[in-house]
Amino acid sequence: QRRTRPRRRRAARRLAGPAGDARRRAAMADAFSLREVLAAFQTCVTERREVLLGPYLSGWRGLIRFLHSLGAIFSFISKDAVAKVQIMESYCGGEQRDKYVSLQSMVEYELANGLVGVQKRSEGPDSGCRTVLRLHRALRWLQLFLEGLRTGREDSRTSVICTDSYNASLATYHPWVVRKAATVAFCALPPRNAFLEIMNVGTPEEAVAMLGEALPYICDVYGITQELFAQHKLLDLP
């Protein structure tokens, strides 16, 4: 019986090796990559200034991985973003998928068919316009936050950067209890360099440089969406 124990331990180690590698590969696949977000938002806008929903959602999936990498602090935002991306994926892969190729085609289709619910929220699933509006507001916060990280000093307090970005964007749409909880949670944020390391593009200096490349594309998508929704009076959907 004693002789069988070492063999069992060796067998367990052999089984654990590939499984551990698989877990590590899965973790790497789920890791945030600023390059992927940059690539997605780079291909988001067409020559006709239309926002393609496929790359838009791909970019958002990358940003959600960024939020997940920060832990439970941002779960109140990341959970909502995940739900909204899933709704949009169902539209983009549904029977009317040809109407959801771009943001512009979606807005035109939903308004023409009375699917938006401009006056009040419908009892059915949220429309694509209402869903994108929620993502649009969150994108503004992320844009401001990432810009603050890019331009901040090494000793800049990320809690201040995040709070200022939140107050200038999402806070308007959250009840007092959520705003208070968010402000308290932001106090536990790691230093600026820790955020830059999460970008997975090398040194903090390299991360800052890539943020400089990525943010103009994110700003462009945000600006086109803002203008489109303002034009059709969709920015204040209930």
mmCIF file of C-alpha atoms in Angstrom:
data_model
loop_
_atom_site.group_PDB
_atom_site.id
_atom_site.type_symbol
_atom_site.label_atom_id
_atom_site.label_comp_id
_atom_site.label_asym_id
_atom_site.label_seq_id
_atom_site.Cartn_x
_atom_site.Cartn_y
_atom_site.Cartn_z
ATOM 1 C CA GLN A 1 0.000 0.000 0.000
ATOM 2 C CA ARG A 2 2.891 2.368 0.741
ATOM 3 C CA ARG A 3 4.339 1.707 -2.733
ATOM 4 C CA THR A 4 1.120 2.808 -4.467
ATOM 5 C CA ARG A 5 1.005 6.241 -2.854
ATOM 6 C CA PRO A 6 3.978 7.765 -4.733
ATOM 7 C CA ARG A 7 2.542 6.459 -8.011
ATOM 8 C CA ARG A 8 -0.795 8.067 -7.203
ATOM 9 C CA ARG A 9 0.900 11.351 -6.362
ATOM 10 C CA ARG A 10 2.874 11.244 -9.641
ATOM 11 C CA ALA A 11 -0.305 10.511 -11.589
ATOM 12 C CA ALA A 12 -2.076 13.396 -9.856
ATOM 13 C CA ARG A 13 0.771 15.721 -10.781
ATOM 14 C CA ARG A 14 0.600 14.610 -14.438
ATOM 15 C CA LEU A 15 -3.138 15.276 -14.501
ATOM 16 C CA ALA A 16 -2.734 18.596 -12.735
ATOM 17 C CA GLY A 17 -0.123 19.851 -15.222
ATOM 18 C CA PRO A 18 -2.255 20.136 -18.387
ATOM 19 C CA ALA A 19 -5.266 21.234 -16.342
ATOM 20 C CA GLY A 20 -3.225 24.001 -14.766
ATOM 21 C CA ASP A 21 -1.979 25.049 -18.193
ATOM 22 C CA ALA A 22 -5.542 25.138 -19.475
ATOM 23 C CA ARG A 23 -6.609 27.311 -16.558
ATOM 24 C CA ARG A 24 -3.704 29.650 -17.175
ATOM 25 C CA ARG A 25 -4.545 29.869 -20.896
ATOM 26 C CA ALA A 26 -8.173 30.624 -20.047
ATOM 27 C CA ALA A 27 -7.091 33.354 -17.628
ATOM 28 C CA MET A 28 -4.877 34.894 -20.309
ATOM 29 C CA ALA A 29 -7.724 34.774 -22.824
ATOM 30 C CA ASP A 30 -9.959 36.602 -20.333
ATOM 31 C CA ALA A 31 -7.288 39.202 -19.539
ATOM 32 C CA PHE A 32 -7.818 42.766 -20.654
ATOM 33 C CA SER A 33 -5.813 43.852 -23.675
ATOM 34 C CA LEU A 34 -5.733 47.522 -24.627
ATOM 35 C CA ARG A 35 -4.522 46.526 -28.099
ATOM 36 C CA GLU A 36 -7.735 44.579 -28.726
ATOM 37 C CA VAL A 37 -9.865 47.527 -27.640
ATOM 38 C CA LEU A 38 -7.853 49.828 -29.893
ATOM 39 C CA ALA A 39 -8.273 47.475 -32.865
ATOM 40 C CA ALA A 40 -12.029 47.194 -32.283
ATOM 41 C CA PHE A 41 -12.673 50.927 -32.064
ATOM 42 C CA GLN A 42 -10.325 51.581 -34.999
ATOM 43 C CA THR A 43 -12.626 49.545 -37.253
ATOM 44 C CA CYS A 44 -15.826 50.871 -35.684
ATOM 45 C CA VAL A 45 -16.396 53.923 -37.888
ATOM 46 C CA THR A 46 -16.887 53.618 -41.650
ATOM 47 C CA GLU A 47 -15.961 56.162 -44.312
ATOM 48 C CA ARG A 48 -19.595 57.313 -44.226
ATOM 49 C CA ARG A 49 -19.215 57.959 -40.468
ATOM 50 C CA GLU A 50 -21.466 55.069 -39.522
ATOM 51 C CA VAL A 51 -20.763 53.178 -36.297
ATOM 52 C CA LEU A 52 -20.655 49.422 -36.935
ATOM 53 C CA LEU A 53 -22.238 47.517 -34.064
ATOM 54 C CA GLY A 54 -20.017 44.413 -34.439
ATOM 55 C CA PRO A 55 -16.724 46.184 -33.647
ATOM 56 C CA TYR A 56 -18.536 48.412 -31.130
ATOM 57 C CA LEU A 57 -19.631 45.393 -29.093
ATOM 58 C CA SER A 58 -16.200 43.806 -29.502
ATOM 59 C CA GLY A 59 -14.640 46.936 -28.049
ATOM 60 C CA TRP A 60 -17.098 46.834 -25.189
ATOM 61 C CA ARG A 61 -16.273 43.196 -24.430
ATOM 62 C CA GLY A 62 -12.649 44.303 -24.032
ATOM 63 C CA LEU A 63 -13.639 47.178 -21.751
ATOM 64 C CA ILE A 64 -15.717 44.792 -19.644
ATOM 65 C CA ARG A 65 -12.604 42.634 -19.154
ATOM 66 C CA PHE A 66 -10.879 45.795 -17.939
ATOM 67 C CA LEU A 67 -13.656 46.366 -15.398
ATOM 68 C CA HIS A 68 -13.536 42.725 -14.296
ATOM 69 C CA SER A 69 -9.775 42.940 -13.784
ATOM 70 C CA LEU A 70 -10.373 45.692 -11.223
ATOM 71 C CA GLY A 71 -12.482 43.423 -9.026
ATOM 72 C CA ALA A 72 -15.786 43.978 -7.259
ATOM 73 C CA ILE A 73 -15.339 47.753 -7.052
ATOM 74 C CA PHE A 74 -16.806 48.216 -10.518
ATOM 75 C CA SER A 75 -19.291 45.344 -10.468
ATOM 76 C CA PHE A 76 -22.223 47.778 -10.333
ATOM 77 C CA ILE A 77 -21.122 49.035 -13.767
ATOM 78 C CA SER A 78 -19.666 45.861 -15.290
ATOM 79 C CA LYS A 79 -22.741 43.704 -14.568
ATOM 80 C CA ASP A 80 -25.000 46.211 -16.283
ATOM 81 C CA ALA A 81 -22.597 46.503 -19.231
ATOM 82 C CA VAL A 82 -22.506 42.708 -19.633
ATOM 83 C CA ALA A 83 -26.309 42.564 -19.685
ATOM 84 C CA LYS A 84 -26.534 45.379 -22.244
ATOM 85 C CA VAL A 85 -23.911 43.798 -24.539
ATOM 86 C CA GLN A 86 -25.811 40.505 -24.413
ATOM 87 C CA ILE A 87 -29.044 42.254 -25.402
ATOM 88 C CA MET A 88 -27.321 43.889 -28.357
ATOM 89 C CA GLU A 89 -25.712 40.600 -29.403
ATOM 90 C CA SER A 90 -29.174 39.040 -29.517
ATOM 91 C CA TYR A 91 -30.390 41.835 -31.800
ATOM 92 C CA CYS A 92 -27.313 41.637 -34.025
ATOM 93 C CA GLY A 93 -27.758 37.878 -34.388
ATOM 94 C CA GLY A 94 -31.561 37.836 -34.548
ATOM 95 C CA GLU A 95 -34.114 37.703 -37.369
ATOM 96 C CA GLN A 96 -33.726 41.428 -38.080
ATOM 97 C CA ARG A 97 -29.906 41.319 -37.968
ATOM 98 C CA ASP A 98 -29.636 43.302 -41.212
ATOM 99 C CA LYS A 99 -31.258 46.259 -39.395
ATOM 100 C CA TYR A 100 -28.589 46.107 -36.679
ATOM 101 C CA VAL A 101 -25.445 46.331 -38.783
ATOM 102 C CA SER A 102 -24.766 49.905 -37.750
ATOM 103 C CA LEU A 103 -25.954 52.313 -35.110
ATOM 104 C CA GLN A 104 -27.565 54.439 -37.803
ATOM 105 C CA SER A 105 -29.515 51.567 -39.372
ATOM 106 C CA MET A 106 -30.695 50.476 -35.909
ATOM 107 C CA VAL A 107 -31.981 53.947 -34.995
ATOM 108 C CA GLU A 108 -33.753 54.327 -38.341
ATOM 109 C CA TYR A 109 -35.407 50.898 -38.093
ATOM 110 C CA GLU A 110 -36.520 51.165 -34.465
ATOM 111 C CA LEU A 111 -37.897 54.691 -34.804
ATOM 112 C CA ALA A 112 -39.760 53.844 -38.031
ATOM 113 C CA ASN A 113 -41.392 50.838 -36.356
ATOM 114 C CA GLY A 114 -42.201 52.430 -32.997
ATOM 115 C CA LEU A 115 -39.857 50.138 -31.084
ATOM 116 C CA VAL A 116 -37.983 52.737 -29.045
ATOM 117 C CA GLY A 117 -40.635 53.819 -26.527
ATOM 118 C CA VAL A 118 -39.647 57.496 -26.525
ATOM 119 C CA GLN A 119 -42.345 58.587 -24.045
ATOM 120 C CA LYS A 120 -42.184 55.654 -21.639
ATOM 121 C CA ARG A 121 -40.341 52.405 -21.177
ATOM 122 C CA SER A 122 -42.102 49.474 -22.813
ATOM 123 C CA GLU A 123 -42.981 46.293 -20.928
ATOM 124 C CA GLY A 124 -41.029 44.090 -23.340
ATOM 125 C CA PRO A 125 -37.259 43.808 -23.830
ATOM 126 C CA ASP A 126 -35.353 47.079 -24.005
ATOM 127 C CA SER A 127 -34.935 48.415 -27.526
ATOM 128 C CA GLY A 128 -31.531 48.593 -29.149
ATOM 129 C CA CYS A 129 -31.584 52.401 -28.867
ATOM 130 C CA ARG A 130 -32.284 52.331 -25.139
ATOM 131 C CA THR A 131 -29.657 49.625 -24.602
ATOM 132 C CA VAL A 132 -26.945 51.447 -26.543
ATOM 133 C CA LEU A 133 -27.793 54.659 -24.669
ATOM 134 C CA ARG A 134 -26.842 52.940 -21.388
ATOM 135 C CA LEU A 135 -23.564 51.720 -22.901
ATOM 136 C CA HIS A 136 -23.001 55.179 -24.381
ATOM 137 C CA ARG A 137 -23.229 56.820 -20.963
ATOM 138 C CA ALA A 138 -20.841 54.283 -19.438
ATOM 139 C CA LEU A 139 -18.436 54.753 -22.359
ATOM 140 C CA ARG A 140 -18.216 58.448 -21.480
ATOM 141 C CA TRP A 141 -17.132 57.573 -17.945
ATOM 142 C CA LEU A 142 -14.507 55.112 -19.188
ATOM 143 C CA GLN A 143 -13.266 57.619 -21.750
ATOM 144 C CA LEU A 144 -12.806 60.302 -19.067
ATOM 145 C CA PHE A 145 -11.246 57.862 -16.610
ATOM 146 C CA LEU A 146 -8.735 56.461 -19.099
ATOM 147 C CA GLU A 147 -7.867 59.984 -20.255
ATOM 148 C CA GLY A 148 -7.258 60.940 -16.632
ATOM 149 C CA LEU A 149 -4.933 57.951 -16.229
ATOM 150 C CA ARG A 150 -3.102 58.884 -19.420
ATOM 151 C CA THR A 151 -2.487 62.514 -18.518
ATOM 152 C CA GLY A 152 -2.022 62.077 -14.774
ATOM 153 C CA ARG A 153 1.272 62.141 -12.920
ATOM 154 C CA GLU A 154 2.808 58.986 -11.472
ATOM 155 C CA ASP A 155 1.618 60.008 -8.001
ATOM 156 C CA SER A 156 -1.873 61.029 -9.159
ATOM 157 C CA ARG A 157 -4.623 59.587 -6.963
ATOM 158 C CA THR A 158 -6.718 57.237 -9.062
ATOM 159 C CA SER A 159 -9.597 57.612 -6.608
ATOM 160 C CA VAL A 160 -9.779 61.320 -7.471
ATOM 161 C CA ILE A 161 -9.478 60.666 -11.231
ATOM 162 C CA CYS A 162 -12.211 58.043 -11.095
ATOM 163 C CA THR A 163 -14.541 60.088 -8.878
ATOM 164 C CA ASP A 164 -14.201 63.189 -11.066
ATOM 165 C CA SER A 165 -14.871 61.090 -14.198
ATOM 166 C CA TYR A 166 -17.872 59.422 -12.586
ATOM 167 C CA ASN A 167 -19.364 62.706 -11.367
ATOM 168 C CA ALA A 168 -19.008 64.178 -14.864
ATOM 169 C CA SER A 169 -20.800 61.258 -16.529
ATOM 170 C CA LEU A 170 -22.624 58.314 -14.946
ATOM 171 C CA ALA A 171 -23.432 59.865 -11.575
ATOM 172 C CA THR A 172 -26.224 61.922 -13.157
ATOM 173 C CA TYR A 173 -28.131 58.730 -13.955
ATOM 174 C CA HIS A 174 -27.619 56.894 -10.652
ATOM 175 C CA PRO A 175 -29.638 57.285 -7.435
ATOM 176 C CA TRP A 176 -27.972 58.817 -4.378
ATOM 177 C CA VAL A 177 -27.354 55.440 -2.709
ATOM 178 C CA VAL A 178 -25.411 54.128 -5.729
ATOM 179 C CA ARG A 179 -23.453 57.389 -6.056
ATOM 180 C CA LYS A 180 -22.447 57.265 -2.402
ATOM 181 C CA ALA A 181 -21.421 53.591 -2.566
ATOM 182 C CA ALA A 182 -19.405 54.216 -5.729
ATOM 183 C CA THR A 183 -17.531 57.167 -4.217
ATOM 184 C CA VAL A 184 -16.601 55.107 -1.159
ATOM 185 C CA ALA A 185 -15.490 52.156 -3.325
ATOM 186 C CA PHE A 186 -13.268 54.369 -5.473
ATOM 187 C CA CYS A 187 -11.170 55.191 -2.386
ATOM 188 C CA ALA A 188 -9.808 51.620 -2.498
ATOM 189 C CA LEU A 189 -8.479 51.869 -6.049
ATOM 190 C CA PRO A 190 -4.835 50.869 -6.661
ATOM 191 C CA PRO A 191 -2.114 53.365 -7.700
ATOM 192 C CA ARG A 192 -1.938 54.724 -11.244
ATOM 193 C CA ASN A 193 0.933 52.446 -12.320
ATOM 194 C CA ALA A 194 -1.057 49.387 -11.238
ATOM 195 C CA PHE A 195 -3.823 50.444 -13.633
ATOM 196 C CA LEU A 196 -1.323 50.939 -16.439
ATOM 197 C CA GLU A 197 0.063 47.436 -15.867
ATOM 198 C CA ILE A 198 -3.452 46.009 -16.268
ATOM 199 C CA MET A 199 -3.413 47.344 -19.843
ATOM 200 C CA ASN A 200 -1.096 44.417 -20.761
ATOM 201 C CA VAL A 201 0.969 46.380 -23.281
ATOM 202 C CA GLY A 202 4.304 46.605 -21.455
ATOM 203 C CA THR A 203 5.683 49.392 -19.299
ATOM 204 C CA PRO A 204 3.554 52.232 -17.892
ATOM 205 C CA GLU A 205 5.083 54.502 -20.537
ATOM 206 C CA GLU A 206 4.010 52.108 -23.303
ATOM 207 C CA ALA A 207 0.523 51.905 -21.812
ATOM 208 C CA VAL A 208 0.277 55.705 -21.776
ATOM 209 C CA ALA A 209 1.363 55.816 -25.423
ATOM 210 C CA MET A 210 -1.232 53.241 -26.451
ATOM 211 C CA LEU A 211 -3.952 55.069 -24.530
ATOM 212 C CA GLY A 212 -2.979 58.076 -26.603
ATOM 213 C CA GLU A 213 -3.680 55.986 -29.725
ATOM 214 C CA ALA A 214 -6.885 54.356 -28.491
ATOM 215 C CA LEU A 215 -8.730 57.256 -26.891
ATOM 216 C CA PRO A 216 -9.239 59.351 -30.068
ATOM 217 C CA TYR A 217 -11.068 56.390 -31.647
ATOM 218 C CA ILE A 218 -13.228 55.926 -28.550
ATOM 219 C CA CYS A 219 -13.912 59.687 -28.497
ATOM 220 C CA ASP A 220 -14.897 59.574 -32.167
ATOM 221 C CA VAL A 221 -17.394 56.754 -31.596
ATOM 222 C CA TYR A 222 -18.795 58.565 -28.576
ATOM 223 C CA GLY A 223 -19.134 61.829 -30.510
ATOM 224 C CA ILE A 224 -20.948 60.260 -33.470
ATOM 225 C CA THR A 225 -23.326 58.430 -31.135
ATOM 226 C CA GLN A 226 -23.987 61.581 -29.115
ATOM 227 C CA GLU A 227 -24.798 63.557 -32.247
ATOM 228 C CA LEU A 228 -27.048 60.835 -33.683
ATOM 229 C CA PHE A 229 -29.019 60.397 -30.464
ATOM 230 C CA ALA A 230 -29.325 64.168 -29.978
ATOM 231 C CA GLN A 231 -30.606 64.545 -33.551
ATOM 232 C CA HIS A 232 -33.402 62.047 -32.864
ATOM 233 C CA LYS A 233 -34.038 63.254 -29.269
ATOM 234 C CA LEU A 234 -32.961 59.919 -27.771
ATOM 235 C CA LEU A 235 -30.484 61.141 -25.148
ATOM 236 C CA ASP A 236 -33.086 61.359 -22.361
ATOM 237 C CA LEU A 237 -34.956 58.100 -22.866
ATOM 238 C CA PRO A 238 -36.724 57.104 -19.612
#
